[in-house]
C-alpha cells in the first residue's frame, strides 16, 4: 500500500491548485486535474460514494452507512497558497522525493492530510469494512482565501447539508498541534486537539482633515492622529483570562505536569494573577488568553510634502470566546475617541467550544494515544488561526481539528513558506491513524 500511497500524494502535489482571492487568477484546469487524479487513485470511494460538486470544484462525497445514527464529517481542502519559486530547493509542484521526504506546496497544508484520509477510507472499503454511520468527505477548493468569501466551498457545502437537516456526531479537520511540553512542565511532546477558534476582525481607523501643504501643518496631522489611536490600542491590551478551552486544556495536561507548575495549574483560580502575568509575556500563550489587536496596514497622502486628508490604519483583531465583534468595536471606539472613525471589515465571531468530555472527543484522544504512545499528553485547545471547520460549529456534537502527522517543529515552519515537505514515514503513519479513527468514529 505504501508505495501507491506515496505516489498518490506526489500526483496530488503536482496539481497547481493555487488559491487567489481574485478568482480570475486561479487555474481551474489544475483543480479539475486534481479531482480526476483522486477519481483514478481512489476508485472504491468514487464507486461507492455519492459525489456532488459545489461552486465548481469543491467535493462532497457521501459514503452511506448501515444505520440512521448521526453521520461523521471528514474535512479537508486541496487548494494551496502561492509560492516564491526562486527560494525552493526542489520544484514546489514537483512532488520530488528526497532524504525520506516528499517536497512540495501542500504536503503539510494540507494535501498530505487529505490524501492520507482518502487512503484510509479506500483501504477500509477494500477490506469491505461497513460503516455504521454515513461518512461525509467534505473537500474544499478555496479554503486558503477564507470561509467568509461568498463562493467559499466549505460554506456552500455546509449550507447544503444544513438544508437537508444533517447534524453530525463529529466533524474533523486540519489544525491540531504538537508542542514541546517543556514550558508547561511536561517532558516531551503534547498533542493538542482544536476544539474552537477565535473570531476574526479587521478594524479600519480613519482620521479626516482638510489637508493642505506640509509646510504649514496643523497641531496634529490626520496621520499622527491615527497612529496615536493604533498605539493606544496596542498599549491597552484586551484583558486576559482563562476561557473554557484553556481551562479544559490545563485540566487535561495537569496529570502530566511536574511540580511546581502542576500545583499552580491545579489551583488556577488562586494563582490566576501570577499565571496570567507569566503566560501573557509570550505571544503564543498570550494569544489563547486574550483578544489580540495589532496594526498591520497604513495609508496617508500620495506625496511626501502633502498632508493626508484621510489617514487610515488597519488593525487585525483575533477575538477570544466570550467576546464578540460588537464588544470589540465598543471597546476600540471608546479607547480611540470620537474623532477617529472606526469601520469594521470581515468580522467573524469566535466559535463555541466543542466539548472534550464526550465520546466523540475521546475517540480522537484514544486513537492518538494508541498510535503515538510516546506522547506525554493529549489535550483540547483553542486555535488562534482560522480553518474552514468553523462553519460546522452548531451542526455537530463536536468539531475537532487534528494533526495526524508527527511533524517536527522545523518542518512545521515550511507551512505557507518555502520548501514545504512531509516525512514519508509520518505520512504513512498518518494513514494508519486515520484508519483507526474513521473505524471508531463511524461505528
Ligand atoms: Zn490548511
Tab-separated table of C-alpha atoms and ligand atoms in Angstrom:
chain	number	residue	atom	x	y	z
A	1	UNK	CA	0.000	0.000	0.000
A	2	UNK	CA	2.654	2.497	0.950
A	3	UNK	CA	4.304	2.816	-2.455
A	4	UNK	CA	0.994	3.556	-4.122
A	5	UNK	CA	0.066	5.924	-1.288
A	6	UNK	CA	3.271	7.890	-1.768
A	7	UNK	CA	2.659	8.055	-5.480
A	8	UNK	CA	-0.881	9.346	-4.907
A	9	UNK	CA	0.488	12.150	-2.764
A	10	UNK	CA	3.098	13.035	-5.384
A	11	UNK	CA	0.384	13.201	-8.029
A	12	UNK	CA	-1.701	15.465	-5.789
A	13	UNK	CA	1.236	17.818	-5.221
A	14	UNK	CA	1.809	18.087	-8.974
A	15	UNK	CA	-1.554	19.830	-9.405
A	16	UNK	CA	-1.034	23.592	-9.121
A	17	UNK	CA	-4.231	24.218	-7.194
A	18	UNK	CA	-3.284	27.699	-6.019
A	19	UNK	CA	-5.989	29.845	-4.411
A	20	UNK	CA	-6.293	33.569	-5.023
A	21	UNK	CA	-8.877	35.997	-3.718
A	22	UNK	CA	-9.035	37.253	-7.272
A	23	UNK	CA	-10.636	34.125	-8.699
A	24	UNK	CA	-9.658	35.071	-12.250
A	25	UNK	CA	-6.062	34.200	-11.313
A	26	UNK	CA	-6.995	30.627	-10.400
A	27	UNK	CA	-6.157	27.961	-12.959
A	28	UNK	CA	-9.228	25.767	-12.638
A	29	UNK	CA	-7.858	23.168	-15.044
A	30	UNK	CA	-5.408	22.231	-12.260
A	31	UNK	CA	-8.330	21.732	-9.849
A	32	UNK	CA	-10.019	19.559	-12.454
A	33	UNK	CA	-6.787	17.587	-12.782
A	34	UNK	CA	-6.672	17.059	-9.009
A	35	UNK	CA	-10.234	15.753	-8.977
A	36	UNK	CA	-9.512	13.457	-11.922
A	37	UNK	CA	-6.381	12.159	-10.138
A	38	UNK	CA	-8.218	11.222	-6.971
A	39	UNK	CA	-11.000	9.661	-9.026
A	40	UNK	CA	-8.393	7.355	-10.560
A	41	UNK	CA	-6.433	6.773	-7.350
A	42	UNK	CA	-9.412	6.017	-5.101
A	43	UNK	CA	-11.762	4.005	-7.304
A	44	UNK	CA	-13.709	2.426	-4.436
A	45	UNK	CA	-14.557	5.789	-2.869
A	46	UNK	CA	-15.818	7.042	-6.191
A	47	UNK	CA	-17.723	3.815	-6.960
A	48	UNK	CA	-19.397	3.627	-3.533
A	49	UNK	CA	-19.807	7.308	-2.819
A	50	UNK	CA	-22.487	9.746	-3.886
A	51	UNK	CA	-20.491	12.596	-5.350
A	52	UNK	CA	-21.645	16.180	-5.612
A	53	UNK	CA	-19.712	19.237	-6.723
A	54	UNK	CA	-20.241	22.716	-5.340
A	55	UNK	CA	-19.016	26.086	-6.639
A	56	UNK	CA	-17.432	24.144	-9.487
A	57	UNK	CA	-14.683	22.252	-7.681
A	58	UNK	CA	-15.486	21.611	-4.019
A	59	UNK	CA	-16.454	17.984	-3.469
A	60	UNK	CA	-18.977	16.385	-1.165
A	61	UNK	CA	-18.708	12.609	-1.074
A	62	UNK	CA	-21.241	10.635	0.932
A	63	UNK	CA	-20.457	7.032	1.800
A	64	UNK	CA	-23.680	5.541	3.113
A	65	UNK	CA	-23.657	3.728	6.433
A	66	UNK	CA	-25.963	0.976	7.674
A	67	UNK	CA	-27.763	2.935	10.388
A	68	UNK	CA	-29.517	6.236	10.810
A	69	UNK	CA	-27.096	7.355	13.530
A	70	UNK	CA	-25.716	10.889	13.113
A	71	UNK	CA	-23.015	10.891	10.407
A	72	UNK	CA	-19.372	11.860	10.672
A	73	UNK	CA	-17.731	14.542	8.555
A	74	UNK	CA	-14.114	14.482	7.417
A	75	UNK	CA	-12.963	17.808	6.079
A	76	UNK	CA	-10.039	18.945	4.024
A	77	UNK	CA	-9.035	21.427	1.372
A	78	UNK	CA	-6.945	20.832	-1.702
A	79	UNK	CA	-6.102	24.375	-2.611
A	80	UNK	CA	-2.733	25.788	-1.582
A	81	UNK	CA	-1.136	29.185	-1.101
A	82	UNK	CA	1.169	30.650	-3.785
A	83	UNK	CA	4.926	30.010	-3.827
A	84	UNK	CA	8.027	32.104	-4.349
A	85	UNK	CA	9.593	29.605	-6.692
A	86	UNK	CA	13.126	31.042	-6.565
A	87	UNK	CA	13.507	30.126	-2.882
A	88	UNK	CA	12.702	26.456	-3.304
A	89	UNK	CA	15.408	23.790	-3.395
A	90	UNK	CA	13.027	21.404	-5.165
A	91	UNK	CA	10.283	22.372	-7.613
A	92	UNK	CA	7.265	23.325	-5.454
A	93	UNK	CA	4.865	21.377	-7.650
A	94	UNK	CA	7.207	18.512	-8.456
A	95	UNK	CA	6.329	16.088	-5.677
A	96	UNK	CA	10.027	15.184	-5.504
A	97	UNK	CA	11.184	12.542	-3.031
A	98	UNK	CA	14.454	13.325	-1.266
A	99	UNK	CA	16.008	12.138	2.014
A	100	UNK	CA	12.813	10.418	3.115
A	101	UNK	CA	10.570	13.424	2.436
A	102	UNK	CA	8.062	14.362	-0.212
A	103	UNK	CA	8.639	18.011	-1.128
A	104	UNK	CA	6.033	20.373	-2.423
A	105	UNK	CA	3.462	23.035	-1.729
A	106	UNK	CA	0.589	21.424	0.122
A	107	UNK	CA	2.448	18.411	1.516
A	108	UNK	CA	1.591	19.638	5.034
A	109	UNK	CA	-1.184	22.147	4.307
A	110	UNK	CA	-2.997	20.034	3.507
A	111	UNK	CA	-2.872	17.598	0.615
A	112	UNK	CA	-0.889	15.178	2.776
A	113	UNK	CA	-3.784	15.164	5.249
A	114	UNK	CA	-6.426	14.882	2.507
A	115	UNK	CA	-4.699	12.084	0.609
A	116	UNK	CA	-3.907	10.097	3.764
A	117	UNK	CA	-7.561	10.388	4.785
A	118	UNK	CA	-8.661	9.161	1.338
A	119	UNK	CA	-6.107	6.321	1.532
A	120	UNK	CA	-7.601	5.287	4.863
A	121	UNK	CA	-11.176	5.308	3.571
A	122	UNK	CA	-10.186	3.485	0.366
A	123	UNK	CA	-8.337	0.879	2.380
A	124	UNK	CA	-11.333	0.325	4.684
A	125	UNK	CA	-13.569	-0.092	1.646
A	126	UNK	CA	-11.130	-2.615	0.144
A	127	UNK	CA	-11.379	-4.604	3.379
A	128	UNK	CA	-15.158	-4.468	2.982
A	129	UNK	CA	-15.455	-2.614	6.254
A	130	UNK	CA	-19.055	-1.490	6.663
A	131	UNK	CA	-19.685	1.956	8.046
A	132	UNK	CA	-22.382	2.080	10.669
A	133	UNK	CA	-22.836	5.814	10.126
A	134	UNK	CA	-22.829	7.809	6.925
A	135	UNK	CA	-19.365	9.170	6.267
A	136	UNK	CA	-19.161	12.528	4.530
A	137	UNK	CA	-15.940	13.707	2.926
A	138	UNK	CA	-16.048	17.468	2.502
A	139	UNK	CA	-13.194	18.666	0.309
A	140	UNK	CA	-12.980	22.394	-0.270
A	141	UNK	CA	-11.123	24.061	-3.129
A	142	UNK	CA	-10.758	27.590	-1.737
A	143	UNK	CA	-10.046	27.399	1.999
A	144	UNK	CA	-6.899	29.471	1.834
A	145	UNK	CA	-8.862	32.591	0.964
A	146	UNK	CA	-11.295	32.148	3.847
A	147	UNK	CA	-14.751	30.776	4.552
A	148	UNK	CA	-16.182	34.292	4.569
A	149	UNK	CA	-15.876	34.641	0.752
A	150	UNK	CA	-19.333	34.365	-0.859
A	151	UNK	CA	-18.196	31.434	-3.035
A	152	UNK	CA	-16.443	29.524	-0.227
A	153	UNK	CA	-16.715	25.806	-0.987
A	154	UNK	CA	-16.884	24.906	2.698
A	155	UNK	CA	-19.690	27.359	3.479
A	156	UNK	CA	-21.644	26.327	0.393
A	157	UNK	CA	-21.417	22.623	1.273
A	158	UNK	CA	-22.386	23.434	4.865
A	159	UNK	CA	-25.471	25.363	3.680
A	160	UNK	CA	-26.482	22.410	1.527
A	161	UNK	CA	-26.107	19.930	4.411
A	162	UNK	CA	-27.920	22.251	6.786
A	163	UNK	CA	-30.846	22.437	4.385
A	164	UNK	CA	-31.028	18.659	4.474
A	165	UNK	CA	-31.176	18.740	8.264
A	166	UNK	CA	-27.845	16.955	8.721
A	167	UNK	CA	-26.421	17.052	12.236
A	168	UNK	CA	-23.034	15.389	12.657
A	169	UNK	CA	-21.770	13.390	15.588
A	170	UNK	CA	-18.354	14.784	14.814
A	171	UNK	CA	-16.537	16.817	12.207
A	172	UNK	CA	-12.766	16.529	11.864
A	173	UNK	CA	-10.483	18.966	10.073
A	174	UNK	CA	-6.866	20.097	9.979
A	175	UNK	CA	-5.351	22.285	12.628
A	176	UNK	CA	-4.338	20.427	15.755
A	177	UNK	CA	-0.824	20.904	17.012
A	178	UNK	CA	2.084	19.067	18.508
A	179	UNK	CA	4.026	21.105	21.012
A	180	UNK	CA	7.015	20.645	23.233
A	181	UNK	CA	5.546	20.432	26.739
A	182	UNK	CA	8.635	21.899	28.397
A	183	UNK	CA	7.190	25.320	29.216
A	184	UNK	CA	4.250	23.549	30.884
A	185	UNK	CA	6.457	21.324	32.987
A	186	UNK	CA	5.923	18.312	30.755
A	187	UNK	CA	8.888	16.330	29.446
A	188	UNK	CA	8.043	15.517	25.872
A	189	UNK	CA	5.521	16.022	23.135
A	190	UNK	CA	1.963	17.100	23.811
A	191	UNK	CA	-0.767	16.645	21.196
A	192	UNK	CA	-3.370	19.373	21.067
A	193	UNK	CA	-6.820	18.913	19.556
A	194	UNK	CA	-8.509	22.103	18.367
A	195	UNK	CA	-11.945	22.478	19.972
A	196	UNK	CA	-12.723	26.027	18.920
A	197	UNK	CA	-11.397	29.046	17.079
A	198	UNK	CA	-11.008	32.704	17.826
A	199	UNK	CA	-13.059	35.224	15.909
A	200	UNK	CA	-11.588	37.484	13.241
A	201	UNK	CA	-11.954	41.172	12.552
A	202	UNK	CA	-10.182	43.896	10.576
A	203	UNK	CA	-10.663	47.351	12.031
A	204	UNK	CA	-10.006	50.423	9.931
A	205	UNK	CA	-9.228	53.548	11.914
A	206	UNK	CA	-9.576	56.781	9.944
A	207	UNK	CA	-8.850	60.418	10.721
A	208	UNK	CA	-10.080	63.092	8.321
A	209	UNK	CA	-8.799	66.670	7.979
A	210	UNK	CA	-8.860	69.399	5.347
A	211	UNK	CA	-5.317	68.563	4.141
A	212	UNK	CA	-3.035	71.186	2.610
A	213	UNK	CA	0.672	71.800	2.282
A	214	UNK	CA	3.037	70.043	4.658
A	215	UNK	CA	4.993	73.309	5.192
A	216	UNK	CA	2.128	74.680	7.304
A	217	UNK	CA	0.943	71.714	9.346
A	218	UNK	CA	-1.874	71.773	11.883
A	219	UNK	CA	-1.292	70.968	15.575
A	220	UNK	CA	-1.658	67.305	14.845
A	221	UNK	CA	-1.904	65.712	11.414
A	222	UNK	CA	-4.501	63.144	10.448
A	223	UNK	CA	-1.673	60.634	10.081
A	224	UNK	CA	-0.386	61.227	13.603
A	225	UNK	CA	-3.947	61.007	14.925
A	226	UNK	CA	-4.488	57.506	13.605
A	227	UNK	CA	-1.001	56.438	14.641
A	228	UNK	CA	-1.752	57.593	18.163
A	229	UNK	CA	-5.016	55.675	18.098
A	230	UNK	CA	-3.268	52.494	16.928
A	231	UNK	CA	-0.594	52.830	19.612
A	232	UNK	CA	-3.308	53.292	22.237
A	233	UNK	CA	-4.918	50.047	21.145
A	234	UNK	CA	-1.665	48.109	21.308
A	235	UNK	CA	-0.720	49.529	24.691
A	236	UNK	CA	-4.136	48.983	26.270
A	237	UNK	CA	-4.323	45.274	25.653
A	238	UNK	CA	-7.572	43.391	25.943
A	239	UNK	CA	-7.987	41.702	29.328
A	240	UNK	CA	-6.525	38.199	29.638
A	241	UNK	CA	-8.469	35.402	31.241
A	242	UNK	CA	-8.875	31.636	31.268
A	243	UNK	CA	-11.690	30.630	28.928
A	244	UNK	CA	-13.499	27.286	28.577
A	245	UNK	CA	-10.961	25.989	26.063
A	246	UNK	CA	-7.866	26.919	28.075
A	247	UNK	CA	-9.437	25.553	31.256
A	248	UNK	CA	-10.148	22.245	29.524
A	249	UNK	CA	-6.578	22.233	28.209
A	250	UNK	CA	-4.963	22.742	31.613
A	251	UNK	CA	-7.237	20.132	33.190
A	252	UNK	CA	-6.144	17.593	30.586
A	253	UNK	CA	-2.459	18.492	30.857
A	254	UNK	CA	-2.325	18.637	34.639
A	255	UNK	CA	-1.665	14.934	35.321
A	256	UNK	CA	1.426	15.042	33.071
A	257	UNK	CA	2.824	18.238	34.608
A	258	UNK	CA	5.674	18.268	37.077
A	259	UNK	CA	5.909	20.360	40.220
A	260	UNK	CA	5.684	23.281	40.800
A	261	UNK	CA	3.595	24.005	37.679
A	262	UNK	CA	1.335	21.059	38.428
A	263	UNK	CA	0.442	22.642	41.764
A	264	UNK	CA	-0.006	26.143	40.346
A	265	UNK	CA	-2.206	24.976	37.482
A	266	UNK	CA	-4.350	22.729	39.656
A	267	UNK	CA	-5.094	25.794	41.811
A	268	UNK	CA	-5.677	28.050	38.857
A	269	UNK	CA	-8.158	30.418	40.444
A	270	UNK	CA	-5.859	31.011	43.401
A	271	UNK	CA	-2.770	31.720	41.285
A	272	UNK	CA	-4.645	33.341	38.419
A	273	UNK	CA	-2.900	36.751	38.538
A	274	UNK	CA	0.547	35.159	38.579
A	275	UNK	CA	-0.200	32.606	35.867
A	276	UNK	CA	-1.806	35.178	33.592
A	277	UNK	CA	1.115	37.535	34.070
A	278	UNK	CA	3.657	34.891	33.125
A	279	UNK	CA	1.620	33.487	30.252
A	280	UNK	CA	0.864	36.833	28.639
A	281	UNK	CA	4.595	37.579	28.408
A	282	UNK	CA	4.873	35.218	25.455
A	283	UNK	CA	2.960	35.901	22.214
A	284	UNK	CA	1.856	32.282	21.691
A	285	UNK	CA	0.351	31.781	25.141
A	286	UNK	CA	-0.990	35.332	25.298
A	287	UNK	CA	-2.924	34.644	22.096
A	288	UNK	CA	-5.033	31.897	23.704
A	289	UNK	CA	-5.887	34.063	26.727
A	290	UNK	CA	-6.997	37.359	25.238
A	291	UNK	CA	-8.303	39.143	22.197
A	292	UNK	CA	-5.288	40.410	20.269
A	293	UNK	CA	-5.169	43.593	18.221
A	294	UNK	CA	-2.247	44.610	16.036
A	295	UNK	CA	-1.740	47.350	13.448
A	296	UNK	CA	-0.888	45.878	10.060
A	297	UNK	CA	-1.539	48.424	7.277
A	298	UNK	CA	-1.379	52.192	6.950
A	299	UNK	CA	-2.211	54.731	4.268
A	300	UNK	CA	-1.905	58.507	4.121
A	301	UNK	CA	-1.317	61.101	1.440
A	302	UNK	CA	0.089	60.477	-2.024
A	303	UNK	CA	3.232	62.627	-1.685
A	304	UNK	CA	5.806	63.374	0.999
A	305	UNK	CA	5.013	67.104	1.068
A	306	UNK	CA	1.228	66.772	1.120
A	307	UNK	CA	-0.862	66.455	4.273
A	308	UNK	CA	-3.190	63.496	4.315
A	309	UNK	CA	-6.842	64.481	4.093
A	310	UNK	CA	-7.631	60.978	5.108
A	311	UNK	CA	-5.239	58.777	7.062
A	312	UNK	CA	-6.066	55.180	7.863
A	313	UNK	CA	-4.582	52.307	9.824
A	314	UNK	CA	-5.909	48.782	9.721
A	315	UNK	CA	-5.653	46.647	12.838
A	316	UNK	CA	-6.096	42.908	12.728
A	317	UNK	CA	-8.064	41.546	15.657
A	318	UNK	CA	-8.499	37.941	16.833
A	319	UNK	CA	-11.425	37.661	19.214
A	320	UNK	CA	-11.388	35.365	22.213
A	321	UNK	CA	-14.511	33.263	23.017
A	322	UNK	CA	-16.680	35.261	25.400
A	323	UNK	CA	-16.119	38.492	23.489
A	324	UNK	CA	-17.737	39.475	20.200
A	325	UNK	CA	-17.343	41.696	17.153
A	326	UNK	CA	-19.726	44.136	18.847
A	327	UNK	CA	-17.925	44.193	22.212
A	328	UNK	CA	-14.573	44.668	20.464
A	329	UNK	CA	-15.941	47.568	18.438
A	330	UNK	CA	-17.293	49.263	21.549
A	331	UNK	CA	-14.006	48.937	23.397
A	332	UNK	CA	-11.984	50.186	20.427
A	333	UNK	CA	-14.253	53.172	19.848
A	334	UNK	CA	-14.124	54.231	23.487
A	335	UNK	CA	-10.318	53.944	23.511
A	336	UNK	CA	-9.623	55.875	20.307
A	337	UNK	CA	-12.267	58.557	20.879
A	338	UNK	CA	-14.973	60.054	18.687
A	339	UNK	CA	-12.623	61.920	16.352
A	340	UNK	CA	-11.444	58.628	14.901
A	341	UNK	CA	-13.835	56.780	12.633
A	342	UNK	CA	-13.936	53.039	13.341
A	343	UNK	CA	-15.002	50.809	10.442
A	344	UNK	CA	-15.290	47.031	10.667
A	345	UNK	CA	-14.380	44.571	7.917
A	346	UNK	CA	-14.501	40.774	7.613
A	347	UNK	CA	-15.963	40.251	11.069
A	348	UNK	CA	-16.420	36.653	12.207
A	349	UNK	CA	-17.470	35.725	15.721
A	350	UNK	CA	-15.415	33.260	17.790
A	351	UNK	CA	-16.812	29.721	17.602
A	352	UNK	CA	-18.333	27.934	20.543
A	353	UNK	CA	-16.069	25.408	22.262
A	354	UNK	CA	-16.676	21.758	21.391
A	355	UNK	CA	-16.869	19.545	24.460
A	356	UNK	CA	-13.888	17.417	25.444
A	357	UNK	CA	-15.859	15.175	27.790
A	358	UNK	CA	-17.905	13.310	25.186
A	359	UNK	CA	-17.253	10.036	23.370
A	360	UNK	CA	-16.525	11.840	20.080
A	361	UNK	CA	-13.585	13.661	21.611
A	362	UNK	CA	-12.407	10.560	23.429
A	363	UNK	CA	-12.197	8.684	20.124
A	364	UNK	CA	-9.632	11.166	18.866
A	365	UNK	CA	-7.774	11.156	22.171
A	366	UNK	CA	-7.731	7.341	22.307
A	367	UNK	CA	-6.585	6.972	18.705
A	368	UNK	CA	-3.803	9.496	19.250
A	369	UNK	CA	-2.579	7.635	22.328
A	370	UNK	CA	-2.720	4.293	20.516
A	371	UNK	CA	-0.722	5.445	17.521
A	372	UNK	CA	1.618	7.814	19.329
A	373	UNK	CA	2.144	6.157	22.721
A	374	UNK	CA	5.253	8.250	23.367
A	375	UNK	CA	3.243	11.493	23.527
A	376	UNK	CA	3.069	12.678	27.117
A	377	UNK	CA	-0.430	14.112	26.961
A	378	UNK	CA	-3.365	14.814	24.668
A	379	UNK	CA	-5.385	17.946	25.383
A	380	UNK	CA	-8.038	20.208	23.856
A	381	UNK	CA	-7.012	23.732	22.866
A	382	UNK	CA	-8.214	26.943	21.309
A	383	UNK	CA	-6.962	27.591	17.775
A	384	UNK	CA	-5.805	31.121	17.117
A	385	UNK	CA	-5.843	30.677	13.338
A	386	UNK	CA	-8.962	30.075	11.276
A	387	UNK	CA	-9.922	26.901	9.406
A	388	UNK	CA	-12.953	26.031	7.301
A	389	UNK	CA	-14.244	23.777	10.090
A	390	UNK	CA	-15.517	26.842	11.935
A	391	UNK	CA	-18.579	26.788	9.687
A	392	UNK	CA	-19.696	23.467	11.227
A	393	UNK	CA	-19.943	24.731	14.801
A	394	UNK	CA	-23.602	24.363	15.704
A	395	UNK	CA	-24.002	21.483	13.242
A	396	UNK	CA	-22.167	18.762	15.188
A	397	UNK	CA	-21.810	17.448	18.701
A	398	UNK	CA	-18.118	18.193	18.321
A	399	UNK	CA	-15.917	19.913	15.735
A	400	UNK	CA	-12.282	18.906	16.153
A	401	UNK	CA	-9.033	19.852	14.498
A	402	UNK	CA	-6.272	17.323	14.481
A	403	UNK	CA	-2.673	16.979	13.322
A	404	UNK	CA	-2.419	13.389	12.089
A	405	UNK	CA	1.321	13.577	11.448
A	406	UNK	CA	4.184	13.732	13.897
A	407	UNK	CA	5.665	16.728	12.103
A	408	UNK	CA	8.798	18.216	13.621
A	409	UNK	CA	8.920	21.873	14.543
A	410	UNK	CA	11.459	22.638	11.809
A	411	UNK	CA	9.189	21.196	9.149
A	412	UNK	CA	6.102	22.973	10.513
A	413	UNK	CA	7.854	26.224	9.638
A	414	UNK	CA	7.622	25.292	5.952
A	415	UNK	CA	3.819	25.621	6.002
A	416	UNK	CA	2.872	28.631	3.833
A	417	UNK	CA	6.651	29.104	3.421
A	418	UNK	CA	9.498	27.757	1.286
A	419	UNK	CA	10.448	24.094	0.881
A	420	UNK	CA	7.297	22.653	2.414
A	421	UNK	CA	7.770	18.936	2.969
A	422	UNK	CA	6.389	15.913	4.757
A	423	UNK	CA	8.365	12.972	6.112
A	424	UNK	CA	7.202	9.850	4.300
A	425	UNK	CA	7.313	7.816	7.495
A	426	UNK	CA	4.946	10.313	9.171
A	427	UNK	CA	2.627	10.339	6.200
A	428	UNK	CA	2.323	6.537	6.215
A	429	UNK	CA	1.676	6.536	9.966
A	430	UNK	CA	-0.989	9.174	9.385
A	431	UNK	CA	-2.882	6.792	7.093
A	432	UNK	CA	-2.959	4.153	9.844
A	433	UNK	CA	-4.080	6.806	12.321
A	434	UNK	CA	-6.968	7.818	10.069
A	435	UNK	CA	-7.963	4.192	9.516
A	436	UNK	CA	-8.386	3.620	13.253
A	437	UNK	CA	-10.072	6.969	13.759
A	438	UNK	CA	-12.595	6.512	10.953
A	439	UNK	CA	-13.287	2.922	12.009
A	440	UNK	CA	-14.169	4.006	15.537
A	441	UNK	CA	-15.930	7.243	14.657
A	442	UNK	CA	-18.132	5.649	12.011
A	443	UNK	CA	-19.286	2.723	14.128
B	1	LIG	ZN1	-4.934	24.485	5.517
